[in-house]
GROMACS .gro file of C-alpha atoms in nm:
model
  333
    1MET     CA    1  -0.005   0.009  -0.018
    2SER     CA    2   0.178   0.334  -0.101
    3ILE     CA    3   0.201   0.637   0.123
    4ALA     CA    4  -0.011   0.907  -0.086
    5PHE     CA    5  -0.345   0.618  -0.076
    6ARG     CA    6  -0.239   0.533   0.274
    7ARG     CA    7  -0.306   0.928   0.340
    8PHE     CA    8  -0.578   0.994   0.100
    9ARG     CA    9  -0.731   0.679   0.305
   10SER     CA   10  -0.642   0.874   0.611
   11LEU     CA   11  -0.753   1.191   0.545
   12ALA     CA   12  -1.090   1.008   0.351
   13TRP     CA   13  -1.190   0.849   0.684
   14LEU     CA   14  -1.128   1.159   0.918
   15ALA     CA   15  -1.396   1.357   0.611
   16LEU     CA   16  -1.666   1.070   0.652
   17ILE     CA   17  -1.592   1.075   1.083
   18VAL     CA   18  -1.643   1.475   1.079
   19LEU     CA   19  -1.989   1.469   0.871
   20ILE     CA   20  -2.165   1.154   0.988
   21THR     CA   21  -2.075   1.303   1.367
   22ALA     CA   22  -2.175   1.637   1.248
   23VAL     CA   23  -2.540   1.478   1.295
   24PRO     CA   24  -2.702   1.512   1.595
   25GLY     CA   25  -2.723   1.228   1.824
   26THR     CA   26  -2.439   1.037   1.634
   27GLY     CA   27  -2.105   1.119   1.747
   28VAL     CA   28  -1.888   1.387   1.838
   29ALA     CA   29  -1.819   1.641   1.634
   30ALA     CA   30  -1.397   1.782   1.629
   31GLY     CA   31  -1.414   2.070   1.852
   32ALA     CA   32  -1.728   2.026   1.998
   33PRO     CA   33  -1.797   1.902   2.345
   34ALA     CA   34  -1.797   1.532   2.445
   35GLU     CA   35  -1.896   1.367   2.745
   36GLY     CA   36  -1.912   1.640   2.965
   37GLY     CA   37  -1.823   1.898   2.779
   38TYR     CA   38  -1.469   1.647   2.813
   39PRO     CA   39  -1.196   1.820   2.828
   40THR     CA   40  -1.219   2.065   3.103
   41LYS     CA   41  -0.921   2.020   3.231
   42PRO     CA   42  -0.558   1.953   3.143
   43VAL     CA   43  -0.516   1.603   3.017
   44ARG     CA   44  -0.166   1.336   3.125
   45LEU     CA   45  -0.055   1.213   2.794
   46LEU     CA   46   0.187   0.884   2.930
   47VAL     CA   47   0.554   0.791   2.743
   48GLY     CA   48   0.677   0.501   2.881
   49PHE     CA   49   1.059   0.654   2.736
   50SER     CA   50   1.309   0.897   2.811
   51PRO     CA   51   1.261   1.298   2.660
   52GLY     CA   52   1.438   1.279   2.310
   53GLY     CA   53   1.376   0.926   2.225
   54GLY     CA   54   1.070   0.915   1.909
   55THR     CA   55   0.804   0.777   2.085
   56ASP     CA   56   0.871   1.148   2.292
   57VAL     CA   57   0.929   1.383   2.027
   58ALA     CA   58   0.650   1.255   1.791
   59ALA     CA   59   0.438   1.320   2.097
   60ARG     CA   60   0.489   1.624   2.206
   61ILE     CA   61   0.459   1.739   1.815
   62ILE     CA   62   0.106   1.604   1.816
   63THR     CA   63  -0.008   1.712   2.131
   64ARG     CA   64   0.106   2.066   2.091
   65LYS     CA   65  -0.156   2.141   1.839
   66LEU     CA   66  -0.410   1.925   2.031
   67SER     CA   67  -0.391   2.158   2.288
   68GLU     CA   68  -0.429   2.468   2.060
   69MET     CA   69  -0.762   2.261   1.960
   70TRP     CA   70  -0.877   2.196   2.276
   71GLY     CA   71  -0.796   2.511   2.484
   72GLN     CA   72  -0.666   2.270   2.786
   73GLN     CA   73  -0.309   2.174   2.794
   74VAL     CA   74  -0.131   1.796   2.726
   75VAL     CA   75   0.113   1.745   2.962
   76VAL     CA   76   0.321   1.475   2.864
   77ASP     CA   77   0.482   1.298   3.159
   78ASN     CA   78   0.782   1.090   3.073
   79ARG     CA   79   0.828   0.756   3.291
   80ALA     CA   80   1.090   0.582   3.146
   81GLY     CA   81   1.169   0.227   3.253
   82ALA     CA   82   1.098  -0.122   3.230
   83GLY     CA   83   1.068  -0.130   2.876
   84GLY     CA   84   0.766   0.058   2.884
   85LEU     CA   85   0.637  -0.136   3.151
   86LEU     CA   86   0.562   0.160   3.420
   87ALA     CA   87   0.385   0.389   3.232
   88PHE     CA   88   0.159   0.077   3.075
   89GLU     CA   89   0.079  -0.004   3.415
   90MET     CA   90   0.012   0.371   3.522
   91THR     CA   91  -0.240   0.380   3.242
   92ALA     CA   92  -0.397   0.079   3.246
   93LYS     CA   93  -0.468   0.144   3.717
   94ALA     CA   94  -0.550   0.519   3.613
   95ASN     CA   95  -0.941   0.624   3.657
   96PRO     CA   96  -1.122   0.570   3.303
   97ASP     CA   97  -1.210   0.937   3.224
   98GLY     CA   98  -1.031   1.003   2.942
   99TYR     CA   99  -0.751   1.261   3.158
  100THR     CA  100  -0.464   1.024   3.117
  101LEU     CA  101  -0.338   0.870   2.772
  102LEU     CA  102  -0.069   0.644   2.640
  103ALA     CA  103   0.163   0.717   2.352
  104SER     CA  104   0.348   0.387   2.265
  105SER     CA  105   0.544   0.236   2.060
  106PRO     CA  106   0.573  -0.175   1.943
  107SER     CA  107   0.726  -0.180   2.343
  108PHE     CA  108   0.387  -0.226   2.399
  109ALA     CA  109   0.293  -0.515   2.185
  110ILE     CA  110   0.685  -0.658   2.292
  111GLN     CA  111   0.600  -0.635   2.610
  112VAL     CA  112   0.323  -0.910   2.612
  113GLY     CA  113   0.603  -1.198   2.476
  114LEU     CA  114   0.853  -1.085   2.700
  115ALA     CA  115   0.753  -1.058   3.046
  116ALA     CA  116   0.629  -1.372   3.239
  117ARG     CA  117   0.376  -1.149   3.419
  118LEU     CA  118   0.241  -0.795   3.344
  119PRO     CA  119   0.042  -0.623   3.600
  120TYR     CA  120  -0.221  -0.524   3.320
  121ASP     CA  121  -0.456  -0.734   3.091
  122PRO     CA  122  -0.342  -0.597   2.731
  123VAL     CA  123  -0.643  -0.615   2.587
  124ARG     CA  124  -0.900  -0.532   2.839
  125ASP     CA  125  -0.686  -0.252   3.041
  126PHE     CA  126  -0.599   0.002   2.727
  127THR     CA  127  -0.846   0.102   2.406
  128PRO     CA  128  -0.659   0.201   2.101
  129VAL     CA  129  -0.700   0.501   2.016
  130THR     CA  130  -0.526   0.571   1.691
  131GLN     CA  131  -0.170   0.473   1.486
  132ALA     CA  132   0.048   0.832   1.492
  133SER     CA  133   0.320   0.733   1.292
  134ALA     CA  134   0.455   0.468   1.081
  135ALA     CA  135   0.878   0.468   1.050
  136PRO     CA  136   1.164   0.293   0.980
  137TYR     CA  137   1.465   0.206   1.164
  138ILE     CA  138   1.763   0.260   0.984
  139LEU     CA  139   2.075  -0.005   1.000
  140VAL     CA  140   2.389   0.212   1.087
  141LEU     CA  141   2.772   0.055   1.081
  142TYR     CA  142   3.108   0.194   1.256
  143PRO     CA  143   3.303   0.246   0.891
  144GLY     CA  144   3.537   0.052   1.023
  145VAL     CA  145   3.367  -0.309   0.996
  146GLU     CA  146   3.438  -0.395   0.688
  147ALA     CA  147   3.039  -0.367   0.563
  148LYS     CA  148   2.903  -0.147   0.268
  149SER     CA  149   2.612  -0.340   0.237
  150VAL     CA  150   2.410  -0.592   0.402
  151LYS     CA  151   2.514  -0.827   0.183
  152GLU     CA  152   2.840  -0.807   0.257
  153LEU     CA  153   2.763  -0.777   0.627
  154ILE     CA  154   2.627  -1.115   0.631
  155ALA     CA  155   2.874  -1.248   0.447
  156LEU     CA  156   3.153  -1.079   0.730
  157ALA     CA  157   2.934  -1.234   1.000
  158LYS     CA  158   2.894  -1.570   0.894
  159ALA     CA  159   3.287  -1.587   0.827
  160ASN     CA  160   3.341  -1.470   1.149
  161PRO     CA  161   3.019  -1.623   1.398
  162GLY     CA  162   2.958  -1.454   1.716
  163LYS     CA  163   3.227  -1.152   1.690
  164LEU     CA  164   3.007  -0.861   1.538
  165ASP     CA  165   2.836  -0.735   1.820
  166TYR     CA  166   2.514  -0.457   1.761
  167ALA     CA  167   2.391  -0.237   2.009
  168SER     CA  168   1.991  -0.165   2.171
  169GLY     CA  169   1.821  -0.002   2.408
  170GLY     CA  170   1.816  -0.277   2.574
  171ILE     CA  171   1.691  -0.581   2.676
  172GLY     CA  172   1.330  -0.670   2.503
  173SER     CA  173   1.330  -0.335   2.295
  174ALA     CA  174   1.253  -0.289   2.012
  175GLN     CA  175   1.599  -0.242   1.851
  176HIS     CA  176   1.707  -0.573   1.982
  177LEU     CA  177   1.375  -0.730   1.831
  178ALA     CA  178   1.481  -0.590   1.551
  179ALA     CA  179   1.791  -0.707   1.529
  180GLU     CA  180   1.712  -1.053   1.633
  181LEU     CA  181   1.503  -1.078   1.357
  182PHE     CA  182   1.727  -1.001   1.116
  183LYS     CA  183   1.976  -1.226   1.296
  184LEU     CA  184   1.705  -1.527   1.226
  185MET     CA  185   1.616  -1.398   0.894
  186ALA     CA  186   1.986  -1.389   0.800
  187GLY     CA  187   2.128  -1.734   0.952
  188ILE     CA  188   2.386  -1.502   1.153
  189ASN     CA  189   2.491  -1.508   1.492
  190MET     CA  190   2.610  -1.181   1.655
  191VAL     CA  191   2.644  -1.047   2.051
  192HIS     CA  192   2.368  -0.793   2.174
  193VAL     CA  193   2.513  -0.528   2.384
  194PRO     CA  194   2.182  -0.399   2.587
  195PHE     CA  195   2.265   0.010   2.665
  196LYS     CA  196   1.979   0.219   2.849
  197GLY     CA  197   1.757   0.438   2.596
  198ALA     CA  198   1.942   0.624   2.286
  199VAL     CA  199   2.342   0.653   2.463
  200SER     CA  200   2.408   0.362   2.187
  201ILE     CA  201   2.491   0.634   1.943
  202PRO     CA  202   2.772   0.824   2.081
  203ASP     CA  203   2.977   0.397   2.130
  204VAL     CA  204   2.858   0.335   1.765
  205ILE     CA  205   3.033   0.583   1.645
  206ALA     CA  206   3.348   0.558   1.848
  207GLY     CA  207   3.370   0.198   1.791
  208ARG     CA  208   3.310   0.036   2.077
  209VAL     CA  209   2.986  -0.157   1.942
  210GLN     CA  210   2.976  -0.193   1.555
  211MET     CA  211   2.591  -0.158   1.474
  212VAL     CA  212   2.278  -0.014   1.564
  213PHE     CA  213   1.934  -0.032   1.473
  214SER     CA  214   1.839   0.314   1.549
  215GLY     CA  215   1.562   0.555   1.476
  216VAL     CA  216   1.598   0.773   1.155
  217PRO     CA  217   1.609   1.093   1.375
  218GLN     CA  218   1.870   1.030   1.572
  219ALA     CA  219   2.121   0.854   1.324
  220LEU     CA  220   2.040   1.092   1.055
  221THR     CA  221   2.295   1.373   1.098
  222HIS     CA  222   2.557   1.120   1.215
  223VAL     CA  223   2.493   0.918   0.826
  224GLN     CA  224   2.563   1.248   0.634
  225ALA     CA  225   2.820   1.396   0.827
  226GLY     CA  226   3.028   1.048   0.768
  227ARG     CA  227   3.035   0.907   1.141
  228LEU     CA  228   2.794   0.612   1.075
  229ARG     CA  229   2.741   0.400   0.775
  230ALA     CA  230   2.375   0.343   0.644
  231VAL     CA  231   2.317   0.003   0.471
  232GLY     CA  232   1.970  -0.060   0.508
  233VAL     CA  233   1.587   0.054   0.625
  234THR     CA  234   1.362  -0.193   0.825
  235THR     CA  235   0.996  -0.140   0.618
  236PRO     CA  236   0.957  -0.277   0.281
  237LYS     CA  237   0.943   0.065   0.084
  238ARG     CA  238   1.236   0.308   0.103
  239SER     CA  239   1.229   0.627   0.385
  240PRO     CA  240   1.220   0.966   0.144
  241VAL     CA  241   1.439   1.112   0.402
  242VAL     CA  242   1.685   0.872   0.301
  243PRO     CA  243   1.615   0.748  -0.078
  244ASP     CA  244   1.942   0.615  -0.147
  245VAL     CA  245   1.951   0.347   0.130
  246PRO     CA  246   1.792   0.063   0.004
  247THR     CA  247   1.529  -0.199   0.244
  248ILE     CA  248   1.718  -0.480   0.418
  249ALA     CA  249   1.436  -0.717   0.243
  250GLU     CA  250   1.572  -0.578  -0.097
  251ALA     CA  251   1.939  -0.557  -0.038
  252GLY     CA  252   1.954  -0.911   0.130
  253VAL     CA  253   1.707  -1.017   0.350
  254PRO     CA  254   1.396  -1.071   0.155
  255GLY     CA  255   1.089  -1.067   0.327
  256TYR     CA  256   1.237  -0.804   0.630
  257ASP     CA  257   0.999  -0.582   0.764
  258VAL     CA  258   0.987  -0.398   1.084
  259THR     CA  259   0.737  -0.110   1.109
  260VAL     CA  260   0.823   0.144   1.392
  261TRP     CA  261   0.466   0.293   1.459
  262TYR     CA  262   0.378   0.523   1.737
  263GLY     CA  263   0.057   0.521   1.889
  264ILE     CA  264  -0.226   0.657   2.106
  265PHE     CA  265  -0.401   0.443   2.361
  266VAL     CA  266  -0.624   0.537   2.657
  267THR     CA  267  -0.757   0.321   2.990
  268GLY     CA  268  -0.986   0.024   2.870
  269GLY     CA  269  -1.325   0.122   3.025
  270THR     CA  270  -1.336   0.509   2.882
  271PRO     CA  271  -1.679   0.586   2.794
  272ARG     CA  272  -1.717   0.538   2.387
  273PRO     CA  273  -1.823   0.874   2.308
  274ILE     CA  274  -1.477   1.006   2.456
  275VAL     CA  275  -1.264   0.766   2.297
  276ALA     CA  276  -1.465   0.894   1.962
  277ARG     CA  277  -1.355   1.203   2.044
  278LEU     CA  278  -0.979   1.138   2.096
  279ASN     CA  279  -1.033   0.933   1.770
  280VAL     CA  280  -1.154   1.240   1.595
  281ASP     CA  281  -0.942   1.519   1.764
  282PHE     CA  282  -0.582   1.309   1.766
  283VAL     CA  283  -0.646   1.239   1.390
  284SER     CA  284  -0.732   1.612   1.330
  285ALA     CA  285  -0.406   1.679   1.464
  286ILE     CA  286  -0.202   1.480   1.345
  287ASN     CA  287  -0.309   1.557   0.916
  288ALA     CA  288  -0.264   1.963   1.066
  289PRO     CA  289  -0.022   2.093   0.751
  290GLU     CA  290   0.227   2.198   1.014
  291VAL     CA  291   0.200   1.815   1.210
  292ARG     CA  292   0.280   1.606   0.881
  293GLN     CA  293   0.574   1.840   0.825
  294GLN     CA  294   0.700   1.798   1.140
  295LEU     CA  295   0.657   1.446   1.116
  296THR     CA  296   0.776   1.369   0.814
  297ALA     CA  297   1.101   1.565   0.824
  298MET     CA  298   1.149   1.315   1.107
  299GLY     CA  299   1.133   1.041   0.856
  300LEU     CA  300   0.814   0.991   1.002
  301GLU     CA  301   0.507   0.856   0.780
  302PRO     CA  302   0.213   1.050   0.946
  303ILE     CA  303  -0.075   0.725   0.998
  304GLY     CA  304  -0.411   0.878   1.201
  305ASN     CA  305  -0.608   0.577   1.135
  306SER     CA  306  -0.925   0.475   1.295
  307SER     CA  307  -0.967   0.250   1.642
  308GLU     CA  308  -1.048  -0.085   1.533
  309GLU     CA  309  -0.745  -0.050   1.274
  310PHE     CA  310  -0.508   0.018   1.523
  311ASN     CA  311  -0.641  -0.235   1.747
  312LYS     CA  312  -0.547  -0.442   1.477
  313THR     CA  313  -0.222  -0.368   1.436
  314VAL     CA  314  -0.183  -0.414   1.796
  315ARG     CA  315  -0.335  -0.763   1.794
  316SER     CA  316  -0.073  -0.843   1.459
  317GLU     CA  317   0.264  -0.693   1.625
  318ILE     CA  318   0.110  -0.881   1.994
  319LYS     CA  319   0.195  -1.213   1.779
  320GLN     CA  320   0.466  -1.130   1.572
  321TRP     CA  321   0.691  -1.055   1.839
  322GLY     CA  322   0.577  -1.297   2.082
  323GLN     CA  323   0.708  -1.511   1.767
  324VAL     CA  324   1.024  -1.345   1.744
  325ILE     CA  325   1.105  -1.378   2.085
  326GLN     CA  326   1.010  -1.757   2.136
  327ARG     CA  327   1.243  -1.817   1.798
  328ALA     CA  328   1.566  -1.648   1.962
  329GLY     CA  329   1.527  -1.856   2.300
  330ILE     CA  330   1.485  -1.453   2.466
  331LYS     CA  331   1.427  -1.520   2.818
  332GLN     CA  332   1.075  -1.342   2.996
  333GLN     CA  333   1.164  -1.103   3.234
   0.00000   0.00000   0.00000
C-alpha cells in the first residue's frame, strides 16, 4: 500500500467521520463538547521512555496542536523504565475518564511476549485510539566495519560467528527485537550489547559497538556527516528521508519488515463518546499541515487511522513479536 494511498485513506476517513458526527445524536464532532464537556481540564499523556526518543518527540509535536485545538494543556509525562512497563501499568490503573493517555511504540506489543507476568491485561485495560505514525529503523555501522552493504555484513558475520556485536536500547526493546529478527532471517550470530535508552549511538560512532538499528532522526545527521554508515532501512519501502539507503529486504534479506509505529491509547473502560472524541481530534491534529511537515521531516509517516484499525495492528504485532521472542530464545523478564 503506497504512502499516498494511506494518506488519502486517512484523510477520507476523517472527512467521513466529521460529516457523520456533525449530525445530532450520531457522535462527537471535532471541536465540540464530548461527554461532560470533555476535556474540561489538562490531559496527561504518559510516555514510557526518556525525553528525546522517537515516541517522546512525536508525542510532543502532536500534543502541541491538540492543546491548541482543545484550549486545554496536554502534559507529556515521561515515565521511563522497564521497557515502558511503568507507563503501561499507570495507564491501565488510571481512572477511565479520558484524562490519562498513553503514547507508545511496538514495546507495548513486545512486552506481552517478554514479561512472564504483566501487571495489567493488554486487551482489557487499554483502548487503542489511533496510530499516529510509522517509520523505519535504519541499520547503521561503525565506519571501521568491513562491510558496505547488508549482503557484505551478512557475509562478514557468517565468516566471523559471534565476533560482531550490535547495540540496543535494552533487552526486549524494539531495537533488540529488530536485530534478533534480522539474525534469524539472515542465519547469522551476533552479540547483543544492551544500553539504556539512546546512548548507544555515541558508542557506535566511537567504535565501541559495531552497529545498531536506530531511529532515523537519531542517526541521520551522523550518517550525513560520515560518522555512521547506513546500509539498510527496516520497512518494506525506502524512507523518503534517506532515499538512497535500500530496504533490508531488497538488500539481502527478502521479506524482512520491521515498521516502528507510534500510537495513542487510553485506559480501558473509558466512555465511548470520549474515545470517539479522542480519535477524531488526534486524527485532525496529525493531519494538520504543520504537524505533518514536522513528522515527515523526522522520517515519520503520518497515519491517523481508526481505533479499530490500530487495534488490529497491535494484535498482529503481539503475535509477531511473541514468535520472534520464542524463536530467539529471549528469556522472559
